[in-house]
Coordinates of C-alpha atoms in Angstrom, one line a residue:
Chain X
M1 CA -31.1 -59.3 47.8
R2 CA -34.1 -58.5 45.4
P3 CA -37.6 -57.4 46.0
G4 CA -39.9 -60.3 46.7
R5 CA -42.9 -61.2 44.2
G6 CA -45.7 -63.4 44.6
I7 CA -46.5 -65.1 47.8
V8 CA -43.4 -63.5 49.4
R9 CA -44.5 -59.8 48.6
F10 CA -47.9 -60.8 49.8
L11 CA -46.7 -61.8 53.2
R12 CA -44.3 -58.9 53.6
A13 CA -47.2 -56.3 52.5
M14 CA -49.4 -58.2 55.2
V15 CA -47.0 -57.9 57.6
G16 CA -46.0 -54.3 57.1
R17 CA -49.7 -53.2 57.2
S18 CA -50.3 -55.0 60.3
Y19 CA -47.3 -53.0 61.7
P20 CA -49.0 -49.7 62.6
R21 CA -52.0 -51.7 64.4
I22 CA -49.6 -53.8 66.6
I23 CA -47.2 -50.8 67.2
G24 CA -50.2 -48.4 67.7
S25 CA -51.8 -50.5 70.7
N26 CA -48.3 -50.3 72.3
R27 CA -47.5 -46.7 71.7
D28 CA -51.2 -45.3 72.9
K29 CA -52.0 -47.4 75.9
S30 CA -55.2 -45.6 76.4
W31 CA -57.3 -48.5 74.7
L32 CA -56.3 -50.5 78.0
F33 CA -59.1 -48.3 79.6
Y34 CA -61.4 -47.7 76.7
D35 CA -61.4 -51.0 75.3
T36 CA -61.3 -53.1 78.4
V37 CA -62.5 -51.4 81.4
L38 CA -65.5 -49.6 79.6
P39 CA -67.0 -52.7 77.9
L40 CA -66.4 -54.7 81.1
L41 CA -68.6 -51.9 82.9
G42 CA -71.4 -52.9 80.4
T43 CA -70.7 -56.6 81.0
I44 CA -70.9 -56.0 84.6
A45 CA -74.1 -54.3 84.7
F46 CA -75.6 -57.6 82.8
V47 CA -74.1 -59.8 85.2
Y48 CA -75.9 -58.0 88.2
V49 CA -79.2 -58.1 86.2
Y50 CA -78.8 -61.8 86.2
K51 CA -77.7 -62.0 89.8
T52 CA -80.6 -60.1 90.8
L53 CA -82.8 -62.4 89.0
G54 CA -81.2 -65.1 90.6
A55 CA -80.3 -66.7 87.2
P56 CA -78.1 -69.8 87.1
E57 CA -74.3 -69.1 87.6
R58 CA -73.6 -70.1 83.9
F59 CA -75.3 -66.7 82.8
V60 CA -72.4 -64.8 84.4
G61 CA -70.2 -66.7 82.1
Y62 CA -72.3 -66.2 79.2
V63 CA -72.4 -62.6 79.7
I64 CA -68.3 -62.4 80.1
M65 CA -68.1 -64.4 76.8
G66 CA -70.2 -62.0 75.0
G67 CA -68.6 -58.9 76.6
A68 CA -65.2 -60.6 75.3
T69 CA -66.8 -61.1 71.7
T70 CA -67.9 -57.5 71.8
A71 CA -64.3 -56.5 71.1
F72 CA -64.2 -58.6 67.8
W73 CA -67.3 -57.1 66.5
M74 CA -66.2 -53.7 67.4
N75 CA -62.9 -54.2 65.9
V76 CA -64.3 -55.7 62.6
M77 CA -66.7 -52.7 62.4
W78 CA -64.7 -49.8 63.5
S79 CA -61.2 -51.1 62.3
M80 CA -62.1 -53.2 59.1
A81 CA -65.6 -52.4 57.8
A82 CA -65.0 -48.5 58.0
Q83 CA -61.3 -48.7 57.3
F84 CA -61.5 -48.0 53.7
Y85 CA -63.5 -44.9 54.5
W86 CA -60.9 -43.7 56.8
E87 CA -58.0 -44.6 54.6
K88 CA -59.5 -42.6 51.7
Q89 CA -60.0 -39.6 54.0
G90 CA -56.4 -39.9 55.0
G91 CA -55.3 -40.3 51.3
N92 CA -53.9 -43.7 51.9
L93 CA -56.4 -45.6 49.7
E94 CA -55.3 -44.3 46.5
L95 CA -51.8 -45.0 47.4
Y96 CA -52.8 -48.5 48.4
L97 CA -54.4 -49.1 45.1
M98 CA -51.6 -48.3 43.2
M99 CA -49.6 -50.6 45.1
P100 CA -48.0 -53.7 43.2
C101 CA -49.1 -56.0 45.9
G102 CA -52.8 -55.3 45.5
L103 CA -55.3 -54.6 48.2
T104 CA -55.9 -57.9 49.6
P105 CA -52.6 -58.2 51.8
I106 CA -53.0 -54.7 53.0
L107 CA -56.6 -55.5 54.1
L108 CA -55.5 -59.0 55.6
G109 CA -52.6 -57.0 57.5
M110 CA -55.2 -54.6 59.0
S111 CA -57.1 -57.6 60.0
L112 CA -54.1 -59.2 61.3
G113 CA -53.0 -56.3 63.3
G114 CA -56.6 -55.6 64.6
L115 CA -56.8 -59.4 65.7
V116 CA -53.8 -59.4 67.8
A117 CA -55.0 -56.4 69.9
T118 CA -58.5 -57.6 69.8
L119 CA -57.5 -61.1 71.4
L120 CA -55.4 -59.5 73.9
R121 CA -58.3 -57.1 74.9
A122 CA -60.8 -60.4 74.7
I123 CA -58.4 -62.2 76.9
L124 CA -58.2 -59.2 79.5
I125 CA -62.1 -59.1 79.7
V126 CA -62.5 -62.7 80.1
S127 CA -59.7 -63.0 82.8
L128 CA -60.8 -59.8 84.7
G129 CA -64.7 -60.7 84.6
S130 CA -63.9 -64.5 85.5
L131 CA -61.9 -63.2 88.7
L132 CA -64.3 -60.7 89.7
F133 CA -67.2 -63.1 89.5
H134 CA -65.5 -66.5 90.1
V135 CA -66.8 -67.9 86.9
S136 CA -65.7 -71.5 86.3
Y137 CA -65.5 -73.1 83.1
T138 CA -65.6 -76.7 82.0
L139 CA -63.6 -76.4 78.7
R140 CA -63.9 -79.9 76.8
Q141 CA -62.8 -80.8 73.4
I142 CA -60.2 -77.9 73.4
P143 CA -59.3 -78.8 69.6
L144 CA -62.8 -78.4 68.5
F145 CA -63.1 -75.1 70.7
L146 CA -59.9 -73.8 68.9
L147 CA -61.1 -74.9 65.7
I148 CA -64.6 -73.2 66.2
F149 CA -62.9 -70.0 67.2
A150 CA -60.4 -70.1 64.2
V151 CA -63.3 -70.5 61.7
T152 CA -65.6 -67.8 63.5
V153 CA -62.6 -65.3 63.3
V154 CA -61.8 -66.1 59.5
A155 CA -65.6 -65.8 58.6
L156 CA -66.1 -62.6 60.8
Y157 CA -62.9 -60.9 59.0
G158 CA -64.3 -62.1 55.8
L159 CA -67.4 -60.2 56.6
G160 CA -65.2 -57.4 57.6
V161 CA -63.8 -56.9 54.1
V162 CA -67.2 -57.3 52.6
F163 CA -68.4 -54.2 54.7
A164 CA -65.3 -52.4 53.9
S165 CA -66.0 -52.5 50.2
L166 CA -69.7 -51.6 51.0
F167 CA -69.0 -48.8 53.4
L168 CA -67.0 -47.3 50.7
F169 CA -69.9 -47.3 48.4
W170 CA -71.9 -45.7 51.1
G171 CA -69.2 -43.2 51.6
R172 CA -69.8 -40.6 54.3
E173 CA -72.6 -42.5 56.1
A174 CA -70.0 -45.1 57.3
W175 CA -69.8 -43.6 60.6
H176 CA -73.6 -44.0 61.1
T177 CA -73.8 -47.4 59.5
V178 CA -71.1 -48.7 62.0
N179 CA -73.5 -47.3 64.6
L180 CA -76.5 -49.0 63.1
F181 CA -74.6 -52.3 63.4
M182 CA -73.6 -52.2 67.1
E183 CA -76.6 -52.8 69.3
P184 CA -78.9 -54.7 66.9
V185 CA -76.2 -57.3 66.5
F186 CA -75.5 -57.5 70.2
L187 CA -78.9 -58.3 70.8
A188 CA -79.5 -60.5 67.5
S189 CA -76.3 -62.5 68.1
G190 CA -77.2 -63.2 71.8
F191 CA -74.0 -61.3 73.0
Y192 CA -75.6 -61.3 76.7
F193 CA -77.8 -64.4 76.6
P194 CA -78.1 -67.6 74.7
V195 CA -79.7 -66.7 71.2
R196 CA -82.0 -69.6 71.3
A197 CA -84.2 -67.4 73.8
L198 CA -84.9 -65.4 70.8
G199 CA -86.6 -68.2 69.0
F200 CA -85.2 -70.9 66.6
W201 CA -85.6 -69.2 63.4
V202 CA -84.7 -65.7 64.7
G203 CA -81.3 -67.3 66.0
V204 CA -80.9 -68.9 62.4
G205 CA -81.6 -65.7 60.7
A206 CA -79.2 -63.9 62.9
S207 CA -76.5 -66.7 62.0
I208 CA -75.6 -64.6 58.9
I209 CA -73.2 -62.9 61.6
P210 CA -70.7 -65.5 62.2
L211 CA -70.3 -64.6 66.0
T212 CA -73.8 -65.7 66.6
L213 CA -72.8 -69.4 65.6
G214 CA -69.3 -69.2 67.1
L215 CA -70.3 -67.8 70.3
D216 CA -73.2 -70.3 70.6
A217 CA -70.9 -73.4 69.8
M218 CA -68.2 -72.1 72.1
R219 CA -70.7 -71.6 75.0
Q220 CA -71.8 -75.3 74.5
L221 CA -68.2 -76.5 74.9
L222 CA -67.7 -74.2 77.9
F223 CA -71.0 -74.9 79.7
A224 CA -71.7 -78.7 78.5
G225 CA -74.9 -80.0 79.0
S226 CA -76.6 -76.8 80.8
H227 CA -76.6 -74.3 77.6
P228 CA -79.5 -74.1 75.5
A229 CA -77.9 -74.6 72.1
L230 CA -79.4 -73.4 68.9
L231 CA -77.7 -76.3 67.0
P232 CA -75.2 -79.0 68.1
A233 CA -71.7 -77.3 68.0
R234 CA -70.4 -79.5 65.0
V235 CA -73.3 -78.5 63.0
E236 CA -72.6 -74.9 63.7
L237 CA -69.0 -75.5 62.8
A238 CA -70.1 -76.6 59.6
F239 CA -72.2 -73.7 59.0
L240 CA -69.3 -71.5 59.9
V241 CA -67.1 -73.1 57.2
V242 CA -69.8 -72.3 54.6
L243 CA -70.1 -68.9 55.9
A244 CA -66.4 -68.3 55.8
L245 CA -65.8 -69.5 52.3
F246 CA -69.0 -67.6 51.3
F247 CA -67.7 -64.1 52.6
L248 CA -64.1 -64.8 51.6
L249 CA -65.4 -65.3 48.1
L250 CA -67.7 -62.5 48.2
A251 CA -65.0 -60.3 49.9
R252 CA -62.8 -61.0 47.0
R253 CA -65.6 -60.2 44.3
L254 CA -66.5 -57.0 46.1
L255 CA -62.7 -55.7 46.3
Q256 CA -62.6 -56.3 42.4
Q257 CA -65.7 -54.3 42.1
M258 CA -64.7 -51.9 44.3
E259 CA -61.5 -51.4 42.4
Y260 CA -63.1 -51.4 39.3
L261 CA -65.7 -48.7 40.3
A262 CA -62.9 -46.5 42.0
R263 CA -61.3 -46.4 38.9
R264 CA -64.3 -45.5 37.0
E265 CA -66.0 -43.1 39.2
G266 CA -62.8 -41.6 40.6
R267 CA -64.7 -40.6 43.7
L268 CA -64.3 -43.8 45.5
S269 CA -60.8 -43.7 46.2
L270 CA -59.6 -40.2 45.5
R271 CA -60.1 -37.1 47.7
F272 CA -61.2 -34.4 45.0
Chain L
M1 CA -34.9 -53.1 41.4
R2 CA -33.7 -52.3 37.8
G3 CA -30.4 -51.8 36.3
E4 CA -28.9 -48.5 36.8
G5 CA -28.2 -46.4 34.0
T6 CA -30.0 -48.5 31.5
N7 CA -32.3 -47.1 29.2
P8 CA -35.4 -49.8 29.1
S9 CA -37.3 -50.1 26.0
Y10 CA -40.6 -51.3 27.0
G11 CA -42.4 -49.4 24.1
M12 CA -42.4 -49.7 20.3
K13 CA -41.0 -46.0 20.2
D14 CA -39.1 -46.1 23.6
L15 CA -41.4 -43.9 25.1
A16 CA -42.0 -43.6 28.9
V17 CA -45.4 -42.2 28.6
E18 CA -47.6 -41.9 25.8
T19 CA -51.2 -40.9 25.4
K20 CA -53.4 -40.7 22.5
D21 CA -56.7 -38.4 22.1
L22 CA -57.2 -39.2 25.8
V23 CA -60.7 -38.1 27.3
R24 CA -61.8 -38.1 30.7
V25 CA -65.4 -37.0 31.5
Y26 CA -66.8 -36.8 35.1
R27 CA -70.5 -36.9 35.8
R28 CA -71.7 -34.3 38.1
R29 CA -73.5 -35.7 41.2
G30 CA -77.3 -35.0 41.4
S31 CA -77.7 -34.0 38.0
S32 CA -79.5 -36.1 35.3
K33 CA -77.7 -38.4 33.1
N34 CA -78.5 -36.9 29.9
S35 CA -78.2 -33.4 30.7
Q36 CA -75.1 -31.6 29.2
D37 CA -74.6 -29.9 32.6
S38 CA -74.0 -33.3 34.2
R39 CA -70.8 -33.7 32.2
I40 CA -67.5 -32.4 33.3
V41 CA -64.8 -32.8 30.5
A42 CA -61.4 -32.8 32.6
L43 CA -59.3 -34.2 29.6
D44 CA -60.3 -33.3 26.0
G45 CA -58.3 -35.3 23.7
V46 CA -54.8 -35.3 25.2
T47 CA -52.0 -36.5 23.2
L48 CA -48.5 -36.7 24.4
E49 CA -45.4 -38.5 24.0
I50 CA -42.6 -38.6 26.7
P51 CA -39.2 -40.3 26.0
Y52 CA -37.4 -42.2 28.7
G53 CA -35.0 -39.8 30.7
E54 CA -37.0 -36.6 30.5
L55 CA -38.2 -34.5 33.0
F56 CA -41.4 -33.5 31.5
G57 CA -43.7 -30.7 33.0
L58 CA -47.4 -30.2 32.9
L59 CA -48.2 -26.8 33.6
G60 CA -51.6 -25.4 33.9
P61 CA -54.1 -23.6 36.5
N62 CA -56.2 -25.5 39.0
G63 CA -58.8 -27.5 37.1
A64 CA -57.0 -27.7 33.8
G65 CA -56.8 -31.6 34.0
K66 CA -53.3 -32.0 35.2
T67 CA -54.1 -34.3 38.2
T68 CA -56.8 -36.2 36.1
L69 CA -54.2 -37.0 33.6
I70 CA -51.7 -38.2 36.4
K71 CA -54.6 -40.4 38.0
I72 CA -55.2 -42.2 34.6
L73 CA -51.5 -42.8 33.9
V74 CA -51.0 -44.1 37.5
T75 CA -53.9 -46.6 37.0
L76 CA -56.1 -44.8 39.8
L77 CA -58.7 -43.6 37.0
L78 CA -60.1 -45.0 33.7
P79 CA -60.1 -42.9 30.8
T80 CA -63.3 -42.3 29.3
S81 CA -61.9 -42.8 25.7
G82 CA -58.5 -42.6 24.2
T83 CA -55.3 -44.6 25.1
A84 CA -52.6 -44.3 27.6
R85 CA -49.4 -46.2 27.9
V86 CA -46.7 -46.2 30.7
A87 CA -43.3 -47.9 29.8
G88 CA -45.3 -49.4 26.9
L89 CA -48.0 -51.1 28.9
D90 CA -51.5 -50.2 28.7
V91 CA -53.0 -48.5 31.8
V92 CA -56.2 -50.0 31.4
E93 CA -55.5 -53.6 30.3
Q94 CA -52.0 -54.0 32.3
A95 CA -52.5 -51.9 35.1
H96 CA -51.0 -54.4 37.4
Q97 CA -47.8 -54.4 35.3
V98 CA -47.7 -50.7 35.3
R99 CA -47.8 -50.7 39.2
E100 CA -44.6 -52.4 39.3
L101 CA -42.6 -49.6 37.3
I102 CA -44.3 -46.4 38.8
S103 CA -44.7 -44.3 41.8
M104 CA -46.4 -41.2 42.6
V105 CA -46.1 -38.4 45.2
S106 CA -48.7 -35.7 45.3
G107 CA -48.3 -32.2 47.0
G108 CA -50.1 -31.7 50.5
E109 CA -50.0 -35.6 51.0
H110 CA -50.7 -36.8 54.4
S111 CA -50.5 -40.6 53.5
G112 CA -49.5 -43.1 56.3
Y113 CA -50.1 -43.0 60.0
G114 CA -48.9 -40.3 62.3
L115 CA -48.0 -42.7 65.4
L116 CA -45.3 -44.3 63.1
T117 CA -41.8 -42.8 63.0
V118 CA -40.6 -41.7 59.6
R119 CA -38.5 -45.0 59.4
E120 CA -41.2 -47.3 60.3
Q121 CA -43.5 -45.5 58.0
L122 CA -41.1 -45.9 55.2
W123 CA -40.4 -49.3 56.0
M124 CA -44.0 -50.3 55.9
F125 CA -44.5 -49.0 52.3
S126 CA -41.3 -50.6 51.3
Q127 CA -43.1 -54.0 52.2
F128 CA -45.8 -53.3 49.8
Y129 CA -43.3 -53.4 47.1
G130 CA -41.8 -56.6 48.7
L131 CA -38.4 -55.3 49.6
P132 CA -36.5 -57.4 52.2
T133 CA -36.1 -55.4 55.4
R134 CA -32.5 -55.1 55.4
L135 CA -32.5 -53.8 52.0
A136 CA -35.4 -51.7 52.6
L137 CA -33.8 -50.2 55.5
A138 CA -30.3 -49.4 54.0
R139 CA -32.4 -47.7 51.3
I140 CA -34.6 -45.6 53.5
D141 CA -31.4 -44.5 55.6
E142 CA -29.5 -43.5 52.2
L143 CA -32.6 -41.6 50.9
L144 CA -33.3 -40.0 54.4
R145 CA -29.8 -38.7 54.3
I146 CA -29.9 -37.4 50.7
V147 CA -33.1 -35.4 51.4
G148 CA -31.5 -34.3 54.9
L149 CA -34.1 -36.2 57.1
Y150 CA -31.9 -38.9 58.5
D151 CA -31.6 -36.9 61.9
E152 CA -35.5 -37.1 62.1
R153 CA -35.6 -40.7 61.4
N154 CA -37.0 -41.8 64.7
R155 CA -39.3 -38.9 64.9
R156 CA -43.1 -39.6 64.8
V157 CA -44.7 -38.8 61.5
S158 CA -47.4 -36.5 63.2
D159 CA -44.8 -34.4 64.6
L160 CA -43.2 -33.5 61.3
S161 CA -43.5 -30.0 59.6
T162 CA -45.2 -29.8 56.3
G163 CA -41.9 -29.6 54.6
M164 CA -40.3 -32.4 56.3
R165 CA -43.3 -34.4 55.7
Q166 CA -43.1 -33.8 51.8
K167 CA -39.5 -34.7 51.8
M168 CA -40.6 -38.1 53.8
N169 CA -43.1 -38.5 50.9
L170 CA -40.4 -38.1 48.4
V171 CA -38.3 -40.8 49.7
R172 CA -41.5 -42.9 49.8
G173 CA -42.0 -42.4 46.5
L174 CA -38.3 -43.1 45.7
L175 CA -38.1 -46.4 47.7
S176 CA -39.2 -48.7 44.9
D177 CA -36.8 -47.0 42.4
P178 CA -39.6 -46.2 39.9
L179 CA -39.1 -46.4 36.0
V180 CA -41.5 -43.5 35.9
F181 CA -41.9 -41.3 38.8
F182 CA -45.2 -39.2 38.8
L183 CA -45.1 -35.9 40.9
D184 CA -48.4 -34.2 41.1
E185 CA -47.8 -30.5 42.5
P186 CA -44.9 -31.7 44.8
T187 CA -44.1 -28.3 46.2
V188 CA -47.7 -26.9 46.6
G189 CA -48.2 -25.4 50.0
L190 CA -44.3 -25.5 51.1
D191 CA -42.1 -22.4 52.2
V192 CA -39.6 -21.4 49.7
S193 CA -36.9 -23.3 51.4
A194 CA -38.6 -26.6 51.5
A195 CA -39.9 -26.2 47.8
R196 CA -36.3 -25.3 46.8
D197 CA -34.8 -28.5 48.6
I198 CA -37.5 -30.7 47.0
R199 CA -36.8 -29.3 43.7
A200 CA -33.0 -29.9 44.0
Y201 CA -33.7 -33.6 45.1
I202 CA -35.8 -33.9 42.1
R203 CA -33.2 -32.7 39.7
E204 CA -30.5 -34.6 41.5
W205 CA -32.5 -37.9 41.2
I206 CA -33.2 -37.6 37.6
R207 CA -29.5 -36.6 36.9
E208 CA -28.2 -39.8 38.8
K209 CA -30.6 -42.2 37.2
P210 CA -30.5 -41.2 33.5
G211 CA -32.9 -44.2 32.4
R212 CA -35.7 -42.9 34.6
T213 CA -38.5 -40.4 33.8
I214 CA -40.3 -37.9 35.8
L215 CA -43.8 -36.5 34.8
L216 CA -44.2 -33.4 37.0
T217 CA -47.5 -31.3 37.2
T218 CA -47.2 -27.7 38.7
H219 CA -49.0 -24.5 38.2
Y220 CA -45.8 -22.7 39.4
M221 CA -44.2 -21.2 36.2
H222 CA -40.7 -20.9 37.7
E223 CA -40.6 -24.4 38.9
A224 CA -41.7 -25.5 35.2
E225 CA -38.8 -23.3 33.9
E226 CA -36.2 -24.6 36.5
L227 CA -36.8 -28.4 36.4
C228 CA -38.3 -29.4 33.1
D229 CA -36.6 -30.7 29.8
R230 CA -39.9 -30.1 28.1
V231 CA -43.1 -28.5 29.2
A232 CA -46.6 -28.8 27.9
I233 CA -49.3 -26.2 28.8
I234 CA -52.5 -27.6 29.6
H235 CA -55.7 -25.7 29.8
K236 CA -59.5 -26.8 30.0
G237 CA -58.4 -30.3 29.4
R238 CA -56.5 -29.8 26.3
I239 CA -52.7 -29.5 25.5
I240 CA -52.2 -25.8 24.1
A241 CA -48.4 -26.0 23.8
S242 CA -45.5 -28.2 24.3
D243 CA -42.0 -27.8 23.9
T244 CA -38.7 -26.9 25.6
P245 CA -39.1 -24.1 27.9
S246 CA -36.8 -21.7 25.6
A247 CA -38.5 -22.6 22.5
L248 CA -41.8 -21.9 24.2
R249 CA -40.6 -18.7 25.3
R250 CA -39.0 -18.1 21.7
N251 CA -41.9 -19.0 19.6
A252 CA -45.2 -18.5 21.5
A253 CA -44.5 -15.5 23.6
G254 CA -44.5 -13.1 20.8
G255 CA -43.3 -9.6 20.6
S256 CA -40.7 -7.8 23.2
Y257 CA -40.6 -7.8 26.8
F258 CA -39.8 -4.8 29.1
L259 CA -39.5 -4.4 32.8
L260 CA -39.9 -0.8 34.0
T261 CA -40.2 0.7 37.2
T262 CA -41.6 4.3 38.0
E263 CA -42.9 6.3 41.0
H264 CA -46.1 4.9 42.4
L265 CA -48.6 4.5 39.6
P266 CA -52.1 3.7 41.0
D267 CA -53.6 2.7 37.7
G268 CA -51.4 1.8 34.6
G269 CA -54.0 0.6 32.2
W270 CA -54.0 3.6 30.0
L271 CA -50.6 2.8 28.9
K272 CA -52.3 -0.1 26.7
E273 CA -53.6 3.0 24.7
V274 CA -50.0 3.6 23.4
P275 CA -49.7 2.1 20.0
G276 CA -48.0 -1.2 20.0
V277 CA -48.6 -2.1 23.7
R278 CA -50.1 -5.4 23.9
R279 CA -50.2 -5.9 27.7
V280 CA -49.4 -4.1 30.8
D281 CA -49.0 -5.9 34.3
T282 CA -48.4 -3.7 37.2
R283 CA -47.5 -4.3 40.8
A284 CA -46.7 -2.2 43.8
L285 CA -43.0 -2.4 45.0
D286 CA -41.7 -0.6 48.0
G287 CA -43.6 2.8 47.3
R288 CA -42.9 2.3 43.4
T289 CA -44.6 0.5 40.7
E290 CA -43.2 -2.5 38.6
I291 CA -44.6 -2.6 35.1
R292 CA -44.3 -5.5 32.7
L293 CA -44.9 -4.6 29.4
Q294 CA -45.6 -6.8 26.3
L295 CA -44.9 -4.9 23.1
A296 CA -45.3 -5.4 19.4
E297 CA -41.6 -4.6 18.9
D298 CA -38.8 -3.1 20.6
G299 CA -39.3 0.4 19.1
V300 CA -42.8 0.8 21.0
I301 CA -40.8 1.4 24.2
A302 CA -40.1 5.1 23.4
G303 CA -43.9 5.7 23.0
V304 CA -44.3 4.2 26.5
V305 CA -41.3 6.3 28.0
K306 CA -43.0 9.5 26.2
A307 CA -46.4 8.9 27.6
L308 CA -44.9 8.3 31.2
A309 CA -43.0 11.5 30.8
D310 CA -46.0 13.3 29.4
R311 CA -47.7 12.5 32.7
D312 CA -44.8 13.6 34.9
R313 CA -44.0 10.1 36.0
K314 CA -40.3 9.6 36.9
I315 CA -38.8 6.2 35.6
Y316 CA -36.3 4.6 37.9
S317 CA -35.3 1.6 35.7
L318 CA -36.1 0.1 32.3
T319 CA -34.7 -3.2 31.4
K320 CA -35.3 -5.5 28.4
V321 CA -36.3 -9.0 29.6
E322 CA -36.6 -12.5 28.2
P323 CA -40.2 -13.7 28.1
S324 CA -41.0 -16.2 30.8
L325 CA -43.5 -19.2 30.7
E326 CA -46.0 -16.8 32.2
D327 CA -45.8 -14.5 29.0
V328 CA -46.3 -17.6 26.9
F329 CA -49.2 -18.7 29.1
I330 CA -50.7 -15.2 28.8
Q331 CA -50.3 -15.0 25.0
I332 CA -51.9 -18.4 24.6
V333 CA -54.6 -18.4 27.1
G334 CA -55.1 -14.5 27.2
R335 CA -55.1 -14.2 31.0
R336 CA -52.3 -15.0 33.7
L337 CA -52.3 -18.3 35.4
E338 CA -53.4 -17.0 38.9
E339 CA -56.1 -15.1 37.0
V340 CA -57.6 -18.4 35.6
D341 CA -57.1 -20.0 39.0
E342 CA -59.2 -17.4 40.5
A343 CA -61.7 -17.4 38.1
G344 CA -62.0 -21.3 38.5

């Protein structure tokens, strides 16, 4: 048996780095409370606002969908964007930079591990929320729905890698920066209401966050005919593909730049 | 990963590590770019040649440039000027190829994830080298047995003592069977027993892998003396001496060395006034005082004994000793290594 090179090593490195994330969720089950019950409480609050106002039933579904989506956004920001910063503080980043597999599979491994746990959280939130409030979905075009979800996730995690490099440049401000990107994004991306309510151009501007278009497109397919869409679902899918390619290319460029700056400046990756 | 017992010859001169006029300048944060104060010269023209199979020590106080040199060699830092090659490969232009052949372990390292077990953590790192799982686990178990950590293999990393953790780090560094192994102060912060174990494994590894090379930085004199085939003393970013420990002691220490124990002597500084006494170091020892003397020649000791007798100081023991690397360091730098550390 010989050590793998190329794609074999790439895949092994990716699986290797995803392992702590996956096993971590299994070993420390406190996330079941913090990452499902707590977000669900916020979601329930919005549900009651809509119910009090006598909004149509589909709004409850919007809110539950949005509640599930927060799990993805939080995962991308806390577990990806801020990850290089934490890895630097923990002393891992300099080791990762030295690894012959390169940084890309390690970051993808982080994403993969995070995605598994986040997907589970999202399913739990949707299931619990739907059970509690008897939400019914009319899912049509399942392949299109899955495709939109997949492209959204790819674009979102591409954005996560972009942020990971940027946050490292910003250094110790990572914590504050992550907080800065929470509530404003929940608002601008329409997590708890159709983004169209903010106006067409605000919605288009907020579409730089892939969740805006992804959420809007998936809502169209779940609540067909009644959802005030920003753009038709297929157009939104096309934009999402562009966003995914853009963020992946930008992420690659920024990773290279980050590695170069880390080596030139020293302070980016090393703790001294 | 590589053939056992072979002596690879990647470089023209069969050198595992080669640096030429290596300079690294840091820019101080918050100071103007043109100001001289904004520049910190960490390495100032370092030239080194380390052949394959050598355990080479880099000895110096904190801030001497040891870690900077290692970071450049392991491709984590770019030099400001000069060249550095590892296994014949340029660390700037061929960084990715260099990374295939090297590994590094630092003292006080807290890499990895506390929630993983020792075996899981090591497996994760093995995957970054592309090792098949079966081979990786077999190698992990073998190395854990060698460092005496096999019984702790299923223990969480967060529950390990500092010494155990460093043994695990050492295993992590050896997983890829590196051609050139960099150890940056590997025993710093460890208790005596754990440090001794680590040194023993390092010695054992290089003995069993004749083609491999270790570059070890330390500011422990005894560690450098005990482990290294050759030692370079680095101070203020410059290599100020480089040779085998015995040759350094013989050539660079200068003069004769004596160890003398007297009844308590609060201040032995006046002994320097005895003609021919170059240096006096005293330390309290169970109500007595141990004095280490550097003399111009053996005959000077008679004057020292007389000076103590004139002051009614009993002498309990007097031994002629070999100079140590500490003496070499003092002779070259003018101060003890700890004094340089404290002065920053």
